[in-house]
Short mmCIF file of C-alpha atoms and ligand atoms in Angstrom, two decimals:
data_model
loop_
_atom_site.label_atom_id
_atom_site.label_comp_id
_atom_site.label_asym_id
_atom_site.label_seq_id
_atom_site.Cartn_x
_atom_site.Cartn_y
_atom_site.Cartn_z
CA UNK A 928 0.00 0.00 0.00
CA UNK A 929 1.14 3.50 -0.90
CA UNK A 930 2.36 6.02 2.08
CA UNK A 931 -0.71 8.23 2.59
CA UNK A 932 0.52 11.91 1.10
CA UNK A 933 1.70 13.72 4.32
CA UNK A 934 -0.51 16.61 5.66
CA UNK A 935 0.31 20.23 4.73
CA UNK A 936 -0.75 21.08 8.20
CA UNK A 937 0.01 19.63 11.55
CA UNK A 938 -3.46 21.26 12.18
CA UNK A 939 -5.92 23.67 10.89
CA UNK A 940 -8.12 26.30 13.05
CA UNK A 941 -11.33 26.94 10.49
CA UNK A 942 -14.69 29.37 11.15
CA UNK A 943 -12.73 32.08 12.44
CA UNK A 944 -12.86 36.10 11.53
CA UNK A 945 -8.12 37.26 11.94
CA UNK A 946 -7.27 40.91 13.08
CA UNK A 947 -4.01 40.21 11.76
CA UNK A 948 -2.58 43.31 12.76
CA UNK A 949 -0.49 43.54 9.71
CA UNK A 950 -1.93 46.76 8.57
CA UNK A 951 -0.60 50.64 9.98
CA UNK A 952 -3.68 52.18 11.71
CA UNK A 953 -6.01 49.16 11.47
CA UNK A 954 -6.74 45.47 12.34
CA UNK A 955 -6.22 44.17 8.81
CA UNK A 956 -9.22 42.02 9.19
CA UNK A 957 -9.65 38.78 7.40
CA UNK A 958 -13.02 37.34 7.18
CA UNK A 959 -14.21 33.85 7.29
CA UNK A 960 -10.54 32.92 7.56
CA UNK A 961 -8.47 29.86 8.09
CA UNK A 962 -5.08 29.44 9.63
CA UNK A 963 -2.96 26.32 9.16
CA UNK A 964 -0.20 25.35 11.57
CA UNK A 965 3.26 23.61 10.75
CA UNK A 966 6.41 22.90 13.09
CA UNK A 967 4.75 25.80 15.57
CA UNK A 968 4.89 28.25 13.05
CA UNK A 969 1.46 29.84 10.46
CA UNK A 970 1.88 27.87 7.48
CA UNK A 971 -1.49 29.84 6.43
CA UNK A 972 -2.98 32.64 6.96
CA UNK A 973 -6.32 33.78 4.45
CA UNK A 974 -9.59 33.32 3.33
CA UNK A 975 -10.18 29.89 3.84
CA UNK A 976 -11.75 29.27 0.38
CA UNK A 977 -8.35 29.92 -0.80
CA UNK A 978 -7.04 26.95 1.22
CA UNK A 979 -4.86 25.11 -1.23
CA UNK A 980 -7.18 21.21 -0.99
CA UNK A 981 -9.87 20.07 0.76
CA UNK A 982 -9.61 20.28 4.47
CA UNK A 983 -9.02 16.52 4.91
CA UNK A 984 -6.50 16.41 2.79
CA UNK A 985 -4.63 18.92 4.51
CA UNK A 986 -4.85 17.84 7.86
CA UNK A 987 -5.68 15.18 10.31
CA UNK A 988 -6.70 17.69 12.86
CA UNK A 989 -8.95 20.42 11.53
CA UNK A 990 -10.71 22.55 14.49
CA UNK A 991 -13.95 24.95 14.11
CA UNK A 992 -13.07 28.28 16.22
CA UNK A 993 -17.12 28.72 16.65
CA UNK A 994 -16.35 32.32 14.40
CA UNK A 995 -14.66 33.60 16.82
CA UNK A 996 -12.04 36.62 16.87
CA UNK A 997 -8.18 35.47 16.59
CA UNK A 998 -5.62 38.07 17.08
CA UNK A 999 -2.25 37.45 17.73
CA UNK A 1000 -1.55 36.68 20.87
CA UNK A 1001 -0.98 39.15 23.26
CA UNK A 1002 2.12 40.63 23.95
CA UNK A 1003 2.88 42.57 27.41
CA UNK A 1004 6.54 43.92 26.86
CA UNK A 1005 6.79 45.88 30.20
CA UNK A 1006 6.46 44.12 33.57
CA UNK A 1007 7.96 43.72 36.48
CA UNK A 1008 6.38 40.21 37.56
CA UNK A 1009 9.18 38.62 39.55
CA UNK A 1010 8.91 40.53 43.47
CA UNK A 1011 7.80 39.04 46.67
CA UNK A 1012 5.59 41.50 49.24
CA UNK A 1013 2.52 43.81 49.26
CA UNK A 1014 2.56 47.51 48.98
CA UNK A 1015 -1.12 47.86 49.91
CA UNK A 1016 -0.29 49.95 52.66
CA UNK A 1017 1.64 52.51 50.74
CA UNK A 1018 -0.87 52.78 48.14
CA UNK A 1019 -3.45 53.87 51.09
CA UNK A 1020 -0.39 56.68 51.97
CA UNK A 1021 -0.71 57.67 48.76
CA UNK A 1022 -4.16 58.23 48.14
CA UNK A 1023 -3.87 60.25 51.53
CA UNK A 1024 -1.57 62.95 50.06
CA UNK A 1025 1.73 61.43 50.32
CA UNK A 1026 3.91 61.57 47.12
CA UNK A 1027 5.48 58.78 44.93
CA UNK A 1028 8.51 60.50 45.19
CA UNK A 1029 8.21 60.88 49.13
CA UNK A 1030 7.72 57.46 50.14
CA UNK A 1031 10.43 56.59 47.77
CA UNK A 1032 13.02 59.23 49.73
CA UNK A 1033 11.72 57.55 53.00
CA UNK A 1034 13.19 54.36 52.02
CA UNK A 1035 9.85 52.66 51.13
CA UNK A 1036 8.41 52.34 47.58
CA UNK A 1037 10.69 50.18 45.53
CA UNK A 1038 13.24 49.61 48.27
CA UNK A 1039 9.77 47.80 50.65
CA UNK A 1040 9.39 45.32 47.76
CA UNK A 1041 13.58 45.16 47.80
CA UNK A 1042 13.56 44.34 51.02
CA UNK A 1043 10.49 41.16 51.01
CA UNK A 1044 12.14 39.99 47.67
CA UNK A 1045 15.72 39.36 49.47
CA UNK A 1046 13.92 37.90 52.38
CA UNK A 1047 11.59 34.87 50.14
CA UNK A 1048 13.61 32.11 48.57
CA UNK A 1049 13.27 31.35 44.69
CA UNK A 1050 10.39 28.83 45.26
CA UNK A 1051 8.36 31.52 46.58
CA UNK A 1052 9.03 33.43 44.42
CA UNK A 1053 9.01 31.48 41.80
CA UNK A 1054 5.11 30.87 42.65
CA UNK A 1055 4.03 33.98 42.41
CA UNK A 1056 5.08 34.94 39.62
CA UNK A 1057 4.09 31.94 38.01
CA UNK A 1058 0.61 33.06 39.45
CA UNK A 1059 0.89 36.62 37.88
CA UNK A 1060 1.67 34.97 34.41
CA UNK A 1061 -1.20 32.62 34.35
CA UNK A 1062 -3.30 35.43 34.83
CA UNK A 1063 -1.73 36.90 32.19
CA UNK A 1064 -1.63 33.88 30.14
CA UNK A 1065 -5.64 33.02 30.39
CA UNK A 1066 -6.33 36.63 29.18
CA UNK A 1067 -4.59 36.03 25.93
CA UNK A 1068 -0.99 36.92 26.64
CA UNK A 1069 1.47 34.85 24.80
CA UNK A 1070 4.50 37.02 25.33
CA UNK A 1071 6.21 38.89 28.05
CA UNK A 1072 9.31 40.75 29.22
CA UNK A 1073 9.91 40.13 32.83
CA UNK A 1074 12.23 42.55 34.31
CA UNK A 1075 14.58 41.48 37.18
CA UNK A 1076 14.94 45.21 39.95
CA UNK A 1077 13.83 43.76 42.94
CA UNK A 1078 16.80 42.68 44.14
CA UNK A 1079 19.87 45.38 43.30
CA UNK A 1080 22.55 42.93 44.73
CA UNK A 1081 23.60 40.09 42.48
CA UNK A 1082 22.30 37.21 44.65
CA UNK A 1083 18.77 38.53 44.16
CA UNK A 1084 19.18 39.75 40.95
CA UNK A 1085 20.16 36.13 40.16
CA UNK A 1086 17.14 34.29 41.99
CA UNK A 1087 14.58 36.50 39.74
CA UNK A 1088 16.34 35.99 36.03
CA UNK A 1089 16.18 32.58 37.10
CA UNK A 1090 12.84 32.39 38.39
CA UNK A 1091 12.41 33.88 34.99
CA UNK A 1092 14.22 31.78 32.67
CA UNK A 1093 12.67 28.58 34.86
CA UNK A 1094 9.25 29.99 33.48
CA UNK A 1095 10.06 29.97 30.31
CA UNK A 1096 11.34 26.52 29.87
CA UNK A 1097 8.43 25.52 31.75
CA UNK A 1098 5.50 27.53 30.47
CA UNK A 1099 6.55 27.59 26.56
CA UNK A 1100 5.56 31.22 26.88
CA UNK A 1101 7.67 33.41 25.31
CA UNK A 1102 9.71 35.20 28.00
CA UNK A 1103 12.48 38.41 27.23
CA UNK A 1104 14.38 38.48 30.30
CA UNK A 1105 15.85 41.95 31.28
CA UNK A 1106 18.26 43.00 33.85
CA UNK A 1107 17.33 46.25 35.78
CA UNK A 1108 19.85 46.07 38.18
CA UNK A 1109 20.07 50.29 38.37
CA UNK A 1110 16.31 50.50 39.08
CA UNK A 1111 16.39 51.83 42.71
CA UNK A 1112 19.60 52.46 44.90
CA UNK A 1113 19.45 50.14 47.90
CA UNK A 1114 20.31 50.96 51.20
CA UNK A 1115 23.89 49.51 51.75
CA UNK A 1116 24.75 52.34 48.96
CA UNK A 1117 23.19 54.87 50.60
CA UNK A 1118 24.83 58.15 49.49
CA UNK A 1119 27.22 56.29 46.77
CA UNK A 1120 24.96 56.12 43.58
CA UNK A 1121 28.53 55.99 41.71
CA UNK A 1122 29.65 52.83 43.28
CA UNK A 1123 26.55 51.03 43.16
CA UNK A 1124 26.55 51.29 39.56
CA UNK A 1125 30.42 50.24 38.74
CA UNK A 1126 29.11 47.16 41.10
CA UNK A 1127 25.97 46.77 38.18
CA UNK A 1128 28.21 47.31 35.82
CA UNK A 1129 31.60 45.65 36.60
CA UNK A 1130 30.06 42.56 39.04
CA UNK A 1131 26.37 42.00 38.73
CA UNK A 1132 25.82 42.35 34.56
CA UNK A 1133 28.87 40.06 33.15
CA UNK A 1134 28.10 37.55 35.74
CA UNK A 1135 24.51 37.18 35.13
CA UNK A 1136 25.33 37.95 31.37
CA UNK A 1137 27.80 35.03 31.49
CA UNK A 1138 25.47 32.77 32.97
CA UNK A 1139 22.98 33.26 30.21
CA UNK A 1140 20.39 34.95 32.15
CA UNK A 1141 20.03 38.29 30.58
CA UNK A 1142 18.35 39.16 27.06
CA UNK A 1143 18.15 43.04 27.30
CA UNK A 1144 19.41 45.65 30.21
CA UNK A 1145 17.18 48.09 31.68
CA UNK A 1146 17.43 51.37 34.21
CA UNK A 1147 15.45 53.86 35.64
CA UNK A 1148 16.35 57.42 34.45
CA UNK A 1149 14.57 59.76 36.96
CA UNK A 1150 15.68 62.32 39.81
CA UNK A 1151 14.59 59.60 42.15
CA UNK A 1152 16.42 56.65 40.30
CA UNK A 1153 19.73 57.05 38.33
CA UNK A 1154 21.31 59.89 36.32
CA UNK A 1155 21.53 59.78 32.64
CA UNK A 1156 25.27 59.63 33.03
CA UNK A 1157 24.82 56.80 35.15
CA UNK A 1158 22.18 55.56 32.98
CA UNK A 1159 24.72 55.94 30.22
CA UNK A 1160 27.35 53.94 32.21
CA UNK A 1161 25.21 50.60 32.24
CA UNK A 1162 24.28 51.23 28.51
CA UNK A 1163 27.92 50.96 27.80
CA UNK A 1164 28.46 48.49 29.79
CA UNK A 1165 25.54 46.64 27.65
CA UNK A 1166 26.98 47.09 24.79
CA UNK A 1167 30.13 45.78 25.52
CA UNK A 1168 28.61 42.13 26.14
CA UNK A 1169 26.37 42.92 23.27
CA UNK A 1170 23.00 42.96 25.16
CA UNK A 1171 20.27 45.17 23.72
CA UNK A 1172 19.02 48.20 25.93
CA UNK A 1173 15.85 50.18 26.99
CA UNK A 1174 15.04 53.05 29.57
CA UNK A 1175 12.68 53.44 31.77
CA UNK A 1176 12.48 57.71 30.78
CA UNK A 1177 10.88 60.85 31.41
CA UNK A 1178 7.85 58.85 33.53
CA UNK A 1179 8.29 61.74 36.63
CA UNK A 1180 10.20 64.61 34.83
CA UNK A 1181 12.37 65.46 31.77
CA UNK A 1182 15.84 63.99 32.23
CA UNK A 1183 16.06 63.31 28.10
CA UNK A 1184 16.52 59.70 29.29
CA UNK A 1185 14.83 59.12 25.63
CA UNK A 1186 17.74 61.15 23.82
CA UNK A 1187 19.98 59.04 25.41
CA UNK A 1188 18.72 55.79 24.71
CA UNK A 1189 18.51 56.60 20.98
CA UNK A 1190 22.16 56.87 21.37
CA UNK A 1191 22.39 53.47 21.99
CA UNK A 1192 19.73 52.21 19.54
CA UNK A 1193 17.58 51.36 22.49
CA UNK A 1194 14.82 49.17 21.76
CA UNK A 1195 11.85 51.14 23.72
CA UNK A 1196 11.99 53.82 25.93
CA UNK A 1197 9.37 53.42 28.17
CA UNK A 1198 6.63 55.68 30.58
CA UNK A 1199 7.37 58.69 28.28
CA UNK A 1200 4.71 61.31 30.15
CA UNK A 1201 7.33 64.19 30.32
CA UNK A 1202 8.75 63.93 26.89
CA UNK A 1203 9.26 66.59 24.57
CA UNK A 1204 9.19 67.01 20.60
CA UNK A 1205 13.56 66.76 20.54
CA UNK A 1206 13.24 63.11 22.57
CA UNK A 1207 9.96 62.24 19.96
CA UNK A 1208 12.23 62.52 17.03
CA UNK A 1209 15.52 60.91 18.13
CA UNK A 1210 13.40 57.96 19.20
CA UNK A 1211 12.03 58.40 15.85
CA UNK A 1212 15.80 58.68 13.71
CA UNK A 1213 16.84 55.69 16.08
CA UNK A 1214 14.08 53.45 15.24
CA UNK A 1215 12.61 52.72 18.88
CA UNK A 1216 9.72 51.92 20.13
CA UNK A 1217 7.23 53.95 22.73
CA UNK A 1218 6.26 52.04 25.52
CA UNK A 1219 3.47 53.57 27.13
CA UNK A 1220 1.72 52.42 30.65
CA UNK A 1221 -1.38 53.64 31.35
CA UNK A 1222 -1.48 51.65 34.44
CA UNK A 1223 1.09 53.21 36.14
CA UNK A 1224 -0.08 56.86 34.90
CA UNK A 1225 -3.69 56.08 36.58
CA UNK A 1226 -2.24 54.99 39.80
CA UNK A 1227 0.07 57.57 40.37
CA UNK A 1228 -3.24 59.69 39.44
CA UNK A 1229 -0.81 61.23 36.96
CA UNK A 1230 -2.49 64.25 34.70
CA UNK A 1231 0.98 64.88 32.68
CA UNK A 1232 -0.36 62.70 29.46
CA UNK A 1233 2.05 61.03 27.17
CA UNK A 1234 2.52 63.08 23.70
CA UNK A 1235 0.95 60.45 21.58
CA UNK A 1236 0.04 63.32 18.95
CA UNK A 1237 3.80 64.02 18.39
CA UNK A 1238 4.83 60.01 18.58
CA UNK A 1239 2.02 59.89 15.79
CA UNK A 1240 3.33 62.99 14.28
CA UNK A 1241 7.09 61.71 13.56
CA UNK A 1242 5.91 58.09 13.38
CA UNK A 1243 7.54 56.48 16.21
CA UNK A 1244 5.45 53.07 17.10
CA UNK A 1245 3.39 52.88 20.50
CA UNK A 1246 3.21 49.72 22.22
CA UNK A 1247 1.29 49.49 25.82
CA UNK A 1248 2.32 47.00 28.72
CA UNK A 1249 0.33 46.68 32.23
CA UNK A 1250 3.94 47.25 34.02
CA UNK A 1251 2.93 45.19 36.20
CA UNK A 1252 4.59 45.86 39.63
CA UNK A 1253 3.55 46.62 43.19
CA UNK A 1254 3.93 49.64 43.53
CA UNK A 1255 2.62 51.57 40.62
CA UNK A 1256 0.57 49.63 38.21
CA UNK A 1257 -0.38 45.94 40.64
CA UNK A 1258 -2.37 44.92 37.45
CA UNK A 1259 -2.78 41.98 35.98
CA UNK A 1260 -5.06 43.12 33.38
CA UNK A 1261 -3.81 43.59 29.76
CA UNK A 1262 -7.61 44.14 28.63
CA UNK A 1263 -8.07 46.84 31.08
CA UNK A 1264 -4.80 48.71 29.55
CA UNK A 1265 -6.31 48.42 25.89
CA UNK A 1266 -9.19 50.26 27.09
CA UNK A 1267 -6.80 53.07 29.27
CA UNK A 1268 -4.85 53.44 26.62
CA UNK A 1269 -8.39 54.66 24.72
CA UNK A 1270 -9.84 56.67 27.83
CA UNK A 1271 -6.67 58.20 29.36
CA UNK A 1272 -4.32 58.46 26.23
CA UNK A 1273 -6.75 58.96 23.77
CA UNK A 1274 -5.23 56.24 21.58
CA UNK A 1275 -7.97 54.55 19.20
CA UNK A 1276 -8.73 50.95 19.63
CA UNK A 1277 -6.57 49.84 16.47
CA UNK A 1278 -3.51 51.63 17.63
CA UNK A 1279 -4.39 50.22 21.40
CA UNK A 1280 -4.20 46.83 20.21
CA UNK A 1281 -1.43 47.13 18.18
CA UNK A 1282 0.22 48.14 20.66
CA UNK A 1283 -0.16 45.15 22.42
CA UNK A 1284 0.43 42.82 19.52
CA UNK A 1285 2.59 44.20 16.37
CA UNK A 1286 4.34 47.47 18.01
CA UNK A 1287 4.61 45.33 21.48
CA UNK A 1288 7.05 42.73 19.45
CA UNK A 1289 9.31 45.42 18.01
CA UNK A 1290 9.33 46.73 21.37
CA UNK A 1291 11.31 43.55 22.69
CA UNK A 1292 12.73 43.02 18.78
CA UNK A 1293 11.06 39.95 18.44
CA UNK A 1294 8.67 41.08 15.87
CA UNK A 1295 10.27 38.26 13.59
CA UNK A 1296 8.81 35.59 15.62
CA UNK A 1297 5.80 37.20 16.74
CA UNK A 1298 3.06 40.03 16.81
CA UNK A 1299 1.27 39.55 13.71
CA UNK A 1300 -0.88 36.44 12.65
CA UNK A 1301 1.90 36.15 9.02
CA UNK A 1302 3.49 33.10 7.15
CA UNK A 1303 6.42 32.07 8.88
CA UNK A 1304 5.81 33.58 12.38
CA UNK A 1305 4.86 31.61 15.47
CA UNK A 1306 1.59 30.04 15.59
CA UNK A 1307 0.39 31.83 18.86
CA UNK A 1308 -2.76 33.21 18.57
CA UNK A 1309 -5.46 34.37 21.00
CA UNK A 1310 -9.21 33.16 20.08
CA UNK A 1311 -11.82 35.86 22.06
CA UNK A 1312 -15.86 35.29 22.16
CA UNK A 1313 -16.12 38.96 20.37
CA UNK A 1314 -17.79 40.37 17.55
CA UNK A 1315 -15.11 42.35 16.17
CA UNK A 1316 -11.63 43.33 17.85
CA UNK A 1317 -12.38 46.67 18.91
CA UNK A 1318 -14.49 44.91 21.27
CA UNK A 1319 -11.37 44.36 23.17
CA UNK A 1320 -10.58 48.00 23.80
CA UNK A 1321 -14.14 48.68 24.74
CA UNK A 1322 -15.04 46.20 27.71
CA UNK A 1323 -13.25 45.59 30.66
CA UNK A 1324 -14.01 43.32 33.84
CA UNK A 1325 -14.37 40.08 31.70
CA UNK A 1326 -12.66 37.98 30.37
CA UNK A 1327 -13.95 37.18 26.94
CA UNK A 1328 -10.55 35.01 25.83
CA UNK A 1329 -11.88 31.31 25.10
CA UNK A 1330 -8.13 30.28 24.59
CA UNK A 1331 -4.89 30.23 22.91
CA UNK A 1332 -2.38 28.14 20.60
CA UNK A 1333 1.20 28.83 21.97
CA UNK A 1334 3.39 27.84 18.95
CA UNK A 1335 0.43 26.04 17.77
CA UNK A 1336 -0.40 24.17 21.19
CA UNK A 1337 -3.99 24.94 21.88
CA UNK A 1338 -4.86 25.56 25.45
CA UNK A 1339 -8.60 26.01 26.40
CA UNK A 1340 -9.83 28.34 28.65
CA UNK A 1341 -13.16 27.58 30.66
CA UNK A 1342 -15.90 30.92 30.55
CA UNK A 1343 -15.63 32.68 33.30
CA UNK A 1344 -11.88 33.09 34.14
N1 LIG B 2239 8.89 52.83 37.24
C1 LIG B 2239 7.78 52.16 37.53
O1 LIG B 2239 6.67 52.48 37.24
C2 LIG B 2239 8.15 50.97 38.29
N2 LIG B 2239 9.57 51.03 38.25
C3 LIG B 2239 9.94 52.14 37.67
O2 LIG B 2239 11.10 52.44 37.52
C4 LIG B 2239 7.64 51.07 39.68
C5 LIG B 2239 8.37 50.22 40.62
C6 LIG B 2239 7.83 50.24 42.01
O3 LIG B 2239 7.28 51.26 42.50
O4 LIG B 2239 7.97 49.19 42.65
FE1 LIG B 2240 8.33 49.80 34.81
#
């Protein structure tokens, strides 16, 4: 007897209506579609009466999506998932008139969650975070950058890039690991900002670089974090082990933190509420990316808005991230931030979820491998009980994502989640 002809497809999603997100300023829609899976990867994407056969000759495993909305899956490229401790208490502070900035000066803010995340050992932590992604994960989040910070001395910088790169191998999810080792300065450095960054710099980012653990390098650029010559000092330090950079820039004040990331052909700067038209167009010559977090703007009850007319203006992507961290954005809600980046930013819904899917993967240069429902990129795809994908922008509080593949691995998620 003849070998049966092999499949095309190692399976084939059918009934479905793409946002492919392929298309500047829209959702680049394709109706009654079909997408076809090989090796993890879309081996097609289109109207599936252009399918190239009859379904059963393409595949042994042909699914019906119910019509249902697939968009890429989501992509959150800012967060800062990996901390042990609560900052309940601070927020309650803060609504009472203390500042951001205050608390920080006072030792608490970042350096509270410092001091819980030396304390817990890398199981614990390791379980909440793997907590915070599933939450992530079950509302439609294939992708995310996890940010190390929490520990600023290389033991505990250590325990959360490994907590993150264990989560990767583990989940399948597609995990950029960055170092933010100059994020806050803690306490044992107390008056020596100088030192504490030749230890990030000369110790703490070739070790951890060394032992595979870092994909990009991070550091807070603020009058309350580090300098831009400081800033400048880790960038170079970066770039001699070859490790892609971003900035966390202008989120409390003008420091031109964006100017100076351009210089190093930083992949995002990120927060971007204080930034003027001279920052908007070096980002734009250097080919970055805008993160912007409305999360962290709404809980620091910020009313300096991000310029989004002048990133529009000189063409500069946007991407949006929940920032997830617990102190300034404790959200776990990626739908929420689609609709904030509407309400607050005054984004439209297209550019919103773009900027969680296409603009999100340039953001952490992956946009090779993900992003976009095209040939040749990975099969991960979010399927949502909608009737069109600006739904996702305009409801929050549910959780309308019915599942997702993950390099063409379905996982099911039950109503209600
Ligand atoms: N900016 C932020 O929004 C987070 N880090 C940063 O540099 C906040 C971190 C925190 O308050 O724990
Ligand atoms: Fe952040």
């Amino acid at each position: 007897m003849a070998p049966a002809a092999p499949a095309h497809f190692d399976s084939l999603w059918l009934n479905l209506d793409a946002a492919t997100m392929t298309e500047d300023g829209g959702y680049g829609i394709i109706e009654d579609a079909a997408i076809g899976i090989k090796d993890g990867k879309i081996a097609f994407i289109g109207p599936a009466d252009e399918l190239p056969g009859d379904t059963d000759a393409l595949t042994d495993y042909a699914y019906d999506a119910d019509g249902r909305v697939a968009t890429p899956g989501l992509i959150d490229c800012h967060t800062h998932l990996a901390y042990a401790g609560n900052r309940a208490a601070e927020f309650e502070q803060r609504l009472q008139g203390v500042s951001y900035e205050e608390i920080a000066k006072k030792g608490g803010g970042i350096l509270s969650t410092v001091a819980a995340t030396r304390e817990a050992d890398e199981e614990e932590i390791g379980e909440k975070t793997l907590a915070r992604l599933t939450a992530l994960f079950q509302q439609g989040v294939t992708t995310l950058e996890i940010k190390s910070g929490y520990g600023l001395d290389l033991e505990t910088e250590r325990k959360l890039l490994t907590v993150a790169t264990i989560l990767r191998d583990e989940t399948g999810l597609r995990i950029q690991r960055t170092f933010l080792g100059a994020h806050a300065l803690p306490p044992e450095y107390k008056g020596k900002a100088d030192d504490y960054i030749t230890l990030v710099c000369d110790e703490m980012l070739p070790a951890l670089a060394e032992e595979g653990l870092i994909d990009a390098v991070d550091a807070f650029c603020e009058h309350i974090g580090f300098s831009t010559g400081q800033t400048a000092r880790v960038f170079d330090a970066a770039q001699k082990l070859g490790l892609p950079v971003k900035l966390h820039a202008e989120q409390l004040s003008n420091q031109h933190g964006a100017a100076l990331a351009a210089k190093y052909k930083a992949l995002s700067a990120d927060h971007l509420e204080y930034l003027d038209e001279d920052g908007v167009k070096a980002m734009a010559q250097a080919g970055m990316t805008a993160v912007l977090l409305p999360g962290a703007y709404y809980y620091l009850r910020e009313t300096q808005l991000p310029p989004v007319d002048l990133l529009r203006k000189h063409k500069v992507p946007m991407a949006i991230a929940t920032d997830h961290n617990p102190g300034t954005s404790p959200v776990l809600a990626p739908i929420l931030m689609l609709n904030m980046a509407c309400t607050l930013f005054r984004m439209t819904p297209a550019e919103a979820l773009a900027g969680m899917t296409r603009n999100a993967a340039r953001a952490l240069g992956w946009q090779a491998d993900c992003g976009t429902l095209e040939l040749g990129k990975s099969a991960d795809v979010a399927l949502w009980d909608i009737d069109h994908p600006r739904d996702l922008a305009y409801r929050f509080g549910h959780n309308p994502c019915r599942g997702v593949l993950l390099a063409g691995e379905w996982h099911a998620f039950e109503e209600g989640h």
